mmCIF file of C-alpha atoms and ligand atoms in Angstrom:
data_model
loop_
_atom_site.group_PDB
_atom_site.id
_atom_site.type_symbol
_atom_site.label_atom_id
_atom_site.label_comp_id
_atom_site.label_asym_id
_atom_site.label_seq_id
_atom_site.Cartn_x
_atom_site.Cartn_y
_atom_site.Cartn_z
ATOM 1 C CA UNK A 1 26.751 3.847 -17.147
ATOM 2 C CA UNK A 2 22.757 3.435 -16.497
ATOM 3 C CA UNK A 3 20.710 6.093 -16.023
ATOM 4 C CA UNK A 4 17.192 4.643 -16.363
ATOM 5 C CA UNK A 5 15.207 1.772 -16.109
ATOM 6 C CA UNK A 6 12.078 0.892 -18.646
ATOM 7 C CA UNK A 7 9.714 -1.265 -17.303
ATOM 8 C CA UNK A 8 7.221 -3.454 -19.184
ATOM 9 C CA UNK A 9 3.948 -3.243 -17.661
ATOM 10 C CA UNK A 10 1.955 -6.627 -18.041
ATOM 11 C CA UNK A 11 3.776 -9.434 -16.447
ATOM 12 C CA UNK A 12 6.414 -7.412 -14.893
ATOM 13 C CA UNK A 13 4.859 -4.495 -12.603
ATOM 14 C CA UNK A 14 1.616 -6.499 -12.443
ATOM 15 C CA UNK A 15 -0.149 -9.616 -13.440
ATOM 16 C CA UNK A 16 -2.627 -8.364 -15.956
ATOM 17 C CA UNK A 17 -2.167 -11.604 -18.245
ATOM 18 C CA UNK A 18 -4.599 -13.283 -16.034
ATOM 19 C CA UNK A 19 -7.187 -10.742 -16.888
ATOM 20 C CA UNK A 20 -6.284 -10.697 -20.725
ATOM 21 C CA UNK A 21 -6.722 -14.249 -20.872
ATOM 22 C CA UNK A 22 -10.284 -14.255 -18.951
ATOM 23 C CA UNK A 23 -11.382 -11.465 -21.775
ATOM 24 C CA UNK A 24 -10.081 -13.212 -24.686
ATOM 25 C CA UNK A 25 -11.389 -16.646 -23.359
ATOM 26 C CA UNK A 26 -14.523 -15.516 -23.170
ATOM 27 C CA UNK A 27 -14.503 -13.790 -26.534
ATOM 28 C CA UNK A 28 -13.298 -17.610 -27.943
ATOM 29 C CA UNK A 29 -16.062 -19.224 -26.056
ATOM 30 C CA UNK A 30 -18.669 -16.729 -27.555
ATOM 31 C CA UNK A 31 -17.104 -17.535 -31.039
ATOM 32 C CA UNK A 32 -17.732 -21.298 -30.250
ATOM 33 C CA UNK A 33 -14.129 -22.631 -29.188
ATOM 34 C CA UNK A 34 -11.545 -22.425 -26.239
ATOM 35 C CA UNK A 35 -7.918 -22.113 -25.638
ATOM 36 C CA UNK A 36 -5.542 -23.022 -22.781
ATOM 37 C CA UNK A 37 -3.909 -20.731 -20.653
ATOM 38 C CA UNK A 38 -0.455 -22.542 -22.005
ATOM 39 C CA UNK A 39 -1.872 -20.913 -25.355
ATOM 40 C CA UNK A 40 -1.997 -17.745 -23.948
ATOM 41 C CA UNK A 41 1.554 -17.232 -23.266
ATOM 42 C CA UNK A 42 1.876 -16.590 -27.181
ATOM 43 C CA UNK A 43 -0.208 -13.341 -26.711
ATOM 44 C CA UNK A 44 2.179 -11.763 -23.970
ATOM 45 C CA UNK A 45 3.456 -8.544 -25.164
ATOM 46 C CA UNK A 46 1.376 -8.935 -28.553
ATOM 47 C CA UNK A 47 -1.008 -6.167 -29.645
ATOM 48 C CA UNK A 48 -4.738 -6.412 -29.463
ATOM 49 C CA UNK A 49 -5.539 -6.585 -33.064
ATOM 50 C CA UNK A 50 -2.624 -9.200 -33.499
ATOM 51 C CA UNK A 51 -3.782 -11.278 -30.750
ATOM 52 C CA UNK A 52 -7.200 -11.510 -31.933
ATOM 53 C CA UNK A 53 -6.050 -12.722 -35.479
ATOM 54 C CA UNK A 54 -3.963 -15.485 -33.364
ATOM 55 C CA UNK A 55 -6.955 -16.557 -31.364
ATOM 56 C CA UNK A 56 -9.152 -16.397 -34.570
ATOM 57 C CA UNK A 57 -6.758 -18.810 -36.411
ATOM 58 C CA UNK A 58 -6.850 -21.171 -33.213
ATOM 59 C CA UNK A 59 -10.599 -21.270 -33.655
ATOM 60 C CA UNK A 60 -10.220 -21.493 -37.455
ATOM 61 C CA UNK A 61 -13.032 -18.770 -37.848
ATOM 62 C CA UNK A 62 -13.200 -16.199 -40.636
ATOM 63 C CA UNK A 63 -14.299 -12.758 -39.734
ATOM 64 C CA UNK A 64 -14.777 -9.380 -41.779
ATOM 65 C CA UNK A 65 -12.572 -6.553 -40.859
ATOM 66 C CA UNK A 66 -15.512 -4.805 -39.155
ATOM 67 C CA UNK A 67 -16.555 -7.901 -37.563
ATOM 68 C CA UNK A 68 -12.895 -7.936 -36.156
ATOM 69 C CA UNK A 69 -12.931 -4.515 -34.937
ATOM 70 C CA UNK A 70 -16.310 -5.096 -33.030
ATOM 71 C CA UNK A 71 -14.945 -8.153 -30.997
ATOM 72 C CA UNK A 72 -11.917 -6.478 -30.114
ATOM 73 C CA UNK A 73 -13.702 -3.586 -28.622
ATOM 74 C CA UNK A 74 -16.170 -6.301 -26.838
ATOM 75 C CA UNK A 75 -13.025 -7.674 -25.623
ATOM 76 C CA UNK A 76 -11.436 -4.679 -24.488
ATOM 77 C CA UNK A 77 -14.877 -3.663 -22.572
ATOM 78 C CA UNK A 78 -14.741 -7.128 -20.864
ATOM 79 C CA UNK A 79 -10.884 -6.578 -19.864
ATOM 80 C CA UNK A 80 -11.543 -2.754 -18.566
ATOM 81 C CA UNK A 81 -14.153 -4.192 -16.160
ATOM 82 C CA UNK A 82 -11.964 -6.745 -14.970
ATOM 83 C CA UNK A 83 -8.830 -4.051 -14.198
ATOM 84 C CA UNK A 84 -11.304 -1.383 -12.994
ATOM 85 C CA UNK A 85 -11.143 -3.399 -9.695
ATOM 86 C CA UNK A 86 -7.436 -3.469 -9.773
ATOM 87 C CA UNK A 87 -5.777 -2.359 -6.147
ATOM 88 C CA UNK A 88 -1.916 -1.794 -4.954
ATOM 89 C CA UNK A 89 -2.034 -5.378 -3.574
ATOM 90 C CA UNK A 90 -1.930 -6.862 -7.343
ATOM 91 C CA UNK A 91 1.483 -5.025 -7.933
ATOM 92 C CA UNK A 92 4.074 -8.033 -8.187
ATOM 93 C CA UNK A 93 5.847 -9.087 -4.974
ATOM 94 C CA UNK A 94 9.256 -6.877 -4.616
ATOM 95 C CA UNK A 95 8.583 -4.396 -7.250
ATOM 96 C CA UNK A 96 7.802 -1.405 -4.834
ATOM 97 C CA UNK A 97 11.169 -2.117 -2.932
ATOM 98 C CA UNK A 98 12.907 -2.478 -6.230
ATOM 99 C CA UNK A 99 11.490 0.615 -7.364
ATOM 100 C CA UNK A 100 12.524 2.587 -4.174
ATOM 101 C CA UNK A 101 16.117 1.242 -4.489
ATOM 102 C CA UNK A 102 16.166 2.798 -8.170
ATOM 103 C CA UNK A 103 14.753 6.054 -6.739
ATOM 104 C CA UNK A 104 17.323 6.052 -3.899
ATOM 105 C CA UNK A 105 20.079 5.478 -6.530
ATOM 106 C CA UNK A 106 18.978 8.415 -8.639
ATOM 107 C CA UNK A 107 18.086 6.095 -11.485
ATOM 108 C CA UNK A 108 15.172 7.449 -13.396
ATOM 109 C CA UNK A 109 11.999 4.939 -14.043
ATOM 110 C CA UNK A 110 9.926 4.843 -17.425
ATOM 111 C CA UNK A 111 6.918 2.588 -18.763
ATOM 112 C CA UNK A 112 7.035 0.774 -22.171
ATOM 113 C CA UNK A 113 4.071 -1.044 -22.759
ATOM 114 C CA UNK A 114 2.171 -2.491 -25.476
ATOM 115 C CA UNK A 115 -1.244 -1.850 -23.711
ATOM 116 C CA UNK A 116 -3.631 0.899 -24.678
ATOM 117 C CA UNK A 117 -4.757 0.567 -21.378
ATOM 118 C CA UNK A 118 -1.463 1.175 -19.408
ATOM 119 C CA UNK A 119 -2.619 4.365 -17.709
ATOM 120 C CA UNK A 120 -5.580 3.171 -16.103
ATOM 121 C CA UNK A 121 -3.725 0.297 -14.815
ATOM 122 C CA UNK A 122 -0.843 2.303 -12.910
ATOM 123 C CA UNK A 123 -3.079 4.665 -11.694
ATOM 124 C CA UNK A 124 -5.330 1.957 -9.991
ATOM 125 C CA UNK A 125 -2.411 0.166 -8.443
ATOM 126 C CA UNK A 126 -1.078 3.690 -7.375
ATOM 127 C CA UNK A 127 2.132 3.736 -9.461
ATOM 128 C CA UNK A 128 1.133 6.479 -11.685
ATOM 129 C CA UNK A 129 3.664 9.198 -9.928
ATOM 130 C CA UNK A 130 6.452 6.870 -9.801
ATOM 131 C CA UNK A 131 6.920 6.751 -13.900
ATOM 132 C CA UNK A 132 8.402 10.068 -15.493
ATOM 133 C CA UNK A 133 7.996 8.675 -18.734
ATOM 134 C CA UNK A 134 4.845 6.335 -20.121
ATOM 135 C CA UNK A 135 4.949 5.301 -23.329
ATOM 136 C CA UNK A 136 2.038 2.751 -24.163
ATOM 137 C CA UNK A 137 -0.002 1.397 -26.969
ATOM 138 C CA UNK A 138 -1.607 4.526 -27.750
ATOM 139 C CA UNK A 139 1.611 6.129 -29.185
ATOM 140 C CA UNK A 140 3.179 3.201 -30.747
ATOM 141 C CA UNK A 141 2.507 1.882 -34.743
ATOM 142 C CA UNK A 142 4.847 -1.020 -34.411
ATOM 143 C CA UNK A 143 4.671 -4.016 -32.056
ATOM 144 C CA UNK A 144 7.338 -5.758 -29.999
ATOM 145 C CA UNK A 145 9.778 -7.141 -31.310
ATOM 146 C CA UNK A 146 9.826 -4.076 -32.998
ATOM 147 C CA UNK A 147 11.873 -1.669 -30.444
ATOM 148 C CA UNK A 148 10.088 1.431 -31.136
ATOM 149 C CA UNK A 149 8.369 1.413 -27.778
ATOM 150 C CA UNK A 150 11.759 1.442 -26.141
ATOM 151 C CA UNK A 151 13.295 4.123 -28.270
ATOM 152 C CA UNK A 152 10.357 6.092 -27.795
ATOM 153 C CA UNK A 153 10.895 5.966 -24.005
ATOM 154 C CA UNK A 154 14.732 6.399 -24.175
ATOM 155 C CA UNK A 155 14.147 9.725 -26.744
ATOM 156 C CA UNK A 156 11.571 11.229 -24.046
ATOM 157 C CA UNK A 157 14.029 10.628 -21.188
ATOM 158 C CA UNK A 158 16.770 12.155 -23.472
ATOM 159 C CA UNK A 159 19.091 9.169 -23.102
ATOM 160 C CA UNK A 160 20.769 6.583 -25.193
ATOM 161 C CA UNK A 161 19.618 2.983 -25.421
ATOM 162 C CA UNK A 162 22.897 2.080 -23.578
ATOM 163 C CA UNK A 163 22.035 3.973 -20.815
ATOM 164 C CA UNK A 164 18.766 2.227 -20.173
ATOM 165 C CA UNK A 165 17.975 -1.207 -18.799
ATOM 166 C CA UNK A 166 14.417 -2.774 -20.079
ATOM 167 C CA UNK A 167 12.855 -5.131 -17.684
ATOM 168 C CA UNK A 168 10.499 -7.815 -19.986
ATOM 169 C CA UNK A 169 8.469 -10.841 -19.335
ATOM 170 C CA UNK A 170 7.793 -11.627 -23.174
ATOM 171 C CA UNK A 171 10.183 -13.090 -25.418
ATOM 172 C CA UNK A 172 9.394 -10.575 -28.186
ATOM 173 C CA UNK A 173 9.817 -7.644 -25.264
ATOM 174 C CA UNK A 174 13.042 -8.923 -24.970
ATOM 175 C CA UNK A 175 14.128 -9.086 -28.531
ATOM 176 C CA UNK A 176 12.781 -5.590 -28.856
ATOM 177 C CA UNK A 177 15.067 -4.129 -25.991
ATOM 178 C CA UNK A 178 17.948 -6.144 -27.688
ATOM 179 C CA UNK A 179 17.281 -4.722 -31.596
ATOM 180 C CA UNK A 180 16.874 -1.463 -30.043
ATOM 181 C CA UNK A 181 20.464 -1.988 -28.290
ATOM 182 C CA UNK A 182 19.273 -1.674 -24.912
ATOM 183 C CA UNK A 183 20.242 -4.038 -21.916
ATOM 184 C CA UNK A 184 17.357 -6.371 -21.139
ATOM 185 C CA UNK A 185 16.578 -8.300 -18.242
ATOM 186 C CA UNK A 186 13.974 -11.066 -18.400
ATOM 187 C CA UNK A 187 11.494 -11.740 -15.686
ATOM 188 C CA UNK A 188 10.568 -15.509 -15.767
ATOM 189 C CA UNK A 189 11.969 -18.597 -17.519
ATOM 190 C CA UNK A 190 15.759 -18.796 -18.625
ATOM 191 C CA UNK A 191 14.291 -21.242 -21.357
ATOM 192 C CA UNK A 192 12.211 -18.463 -22.644
ATOM 193 C CA UNK A 193 14.202 -15.158 -22.208
ATOM 194 C CA UNK A 194 17.598 -16.732 -22.516
ATOM 195 C CA UNK A 195 18.718 -14.064 -25.023
ATOM 196 C CA UNK A 196 18.389 -11.101 -22.172
ATOM 197 C CA UNK A 197 21.618 -10.132 -20.529
ATOM 198 C CA UNK A 198 20.300 -11.280 -17.066
ATOM 199 C CA UNK A 199 17.193 -13.656 -16.310
ATOM 200 C CA UNK A 200 15.426 -13.436 -12.759
ATOM 201 C CA UNK A 201 12.539 -15.201 -11.597
ATOM 202 C CA UNK A 202 10.958 -12.289 -10.059
ATOM 203 C CA UNK A 203 11.742 -9.011 -8.098
ATOM 204 C CA UNK A 204 11.725 -10.405 -4.579
ATOM 205 C CA UNK A 205 15.082 -9.773 -2.767
ATOM 206 C CA UNK A 206 16.697 -8.081 -5.788
ATOM 207 C CA UNK A 207 19.225 -5.611 -4.855
ATOM 208 C CA UNK A 208 20.232 -3.015 -7.523
ATOM 209 C CA UNK A 209 23.887 -3.358 -7.177
ATOM 210 C CA UNK A 210 23.359 -7.192 -7.748
ATOM 211 C CA UNK A 211 21.593 -5.927 -11.213
ATOM 212 C CA UNK A 212 24.685 -3.475 -12.159
ATOM 213 C CA UNK A 213 27.354 -6.076 -11.067
ATOM 214 C CA UNK A 214 25.697 -9.290 -13.080
ATOM 215 C CA UNK A 215 25.376 -7.020 -16.241
ATOM 216 C CA UNK A 216 28.617 -5.565 -15.942
ATOM 217 C CA UNK A 217 27.348 -2.213 -16.715
HETATM 218 P P1 B16 B 301 -4.310 -3.418 -24.987
HETATM 219 P P2 B16 B 301 2.722 -5.093 -22.126
HETATM 220 C C1 B16 B 301 0.483 -6.003 -23.621
HETATM 221 O O1 B16 B 301 1.358 -5.308 -22.640
HETATM 222 C C2 B16 B 301 0.041 -7.577 -22.874
HETATM 223 O O2 B16 B 301 0.895 -8.549 -22.773
HETATM 224 C C3 B16 B 301 -0.703 -8.036 -24.217
HETATM 225 O O3 B16 B 301 -1.259 -9.380 -23.570
HETATM 226 C C4 B16 B 301 -1.761 -7.161 -24.844
HETATM 227 O O4 B16 B 301 -2.570 -7.802 -25.948
HETATM 228 C C5 B16 B 301 -1.207 -5.527 -24.929
HETATM 229 O O5 B16 B 301 -0.305 -5.370 -23.871
HETATM 230 C C6 B16 B 301 -2.080 -4.901 -25.690
HETATM 231 O O6 B16 B 301 -3.004 -4.706 -24.510
HETATM 232 O O7 B16 B 301 -5.350 -4.497 -25.202
HETATM 233 O O8 B16 B 301 -5.130 -3.548 -23.258
HETATM 234 O O9 B16 B 301 -3.913 -2.372 -25.597
HETATM 235 O O10 B16 B 301 3.175 -6.460 -21.413
HETATM 236 O O11 B16 B 301 3.190 -4.924 -23.392
HETATM 237 O O12 B16 B 301 2.460 -4.315 -21.027
HETATM 238 MG MG1 MG B 302 4.621 -7.932 -20.838
#
């Protein structure tokens, strides 16, 4: 019996991936190299410092630990400037309607994001009050595919993993959910998210009853 849904933020509720990409690309460019939007896929759901390591490897750039922290901070300032202008219009299509269905069915709603900026993002898009529990990158020590972020969410809700469905757009996020024995719905392409119990292209027209039926929960 499902009692709660735990949502990833970036790529599920809102498309902040484009802002992460712009800020990381600026960092790469200032360090003298470039990377593509396709490369950026590999950074989805990956923590800030791990993303930096991957990008530096792409550019063949070696930095001291101190320099890494400085560049990561710089990237975060650029990212924060980009997200400061976000509005509720940027909530991904179908998300508000799906959240409303959960509320009317008595299903509890939580957020499980790797981002340390999750709170300002949900506030600026007006969804702050919708999430009963928020677990973000400030509360975790282990990155997806470790299930820590979702386990903390379930714990805070007072529920077992098998009572929760995780909605994720990143392969590492689906793995995290499965590693924690949660039900998992992938938002995106089946080629990438095929391990999930159910994969959907997005929330437009999605009915809660259909999800329950399709997953046999
Ligand atoms: P920050 P999610 C993740 O959020 C993003 O997908 C990933 O691209 C980003 O590097 C990570 O948050 C950390 O974000 O630098 O804001 O702490 O998809 O888990 O909601
Ligand atoms: Mg994501």
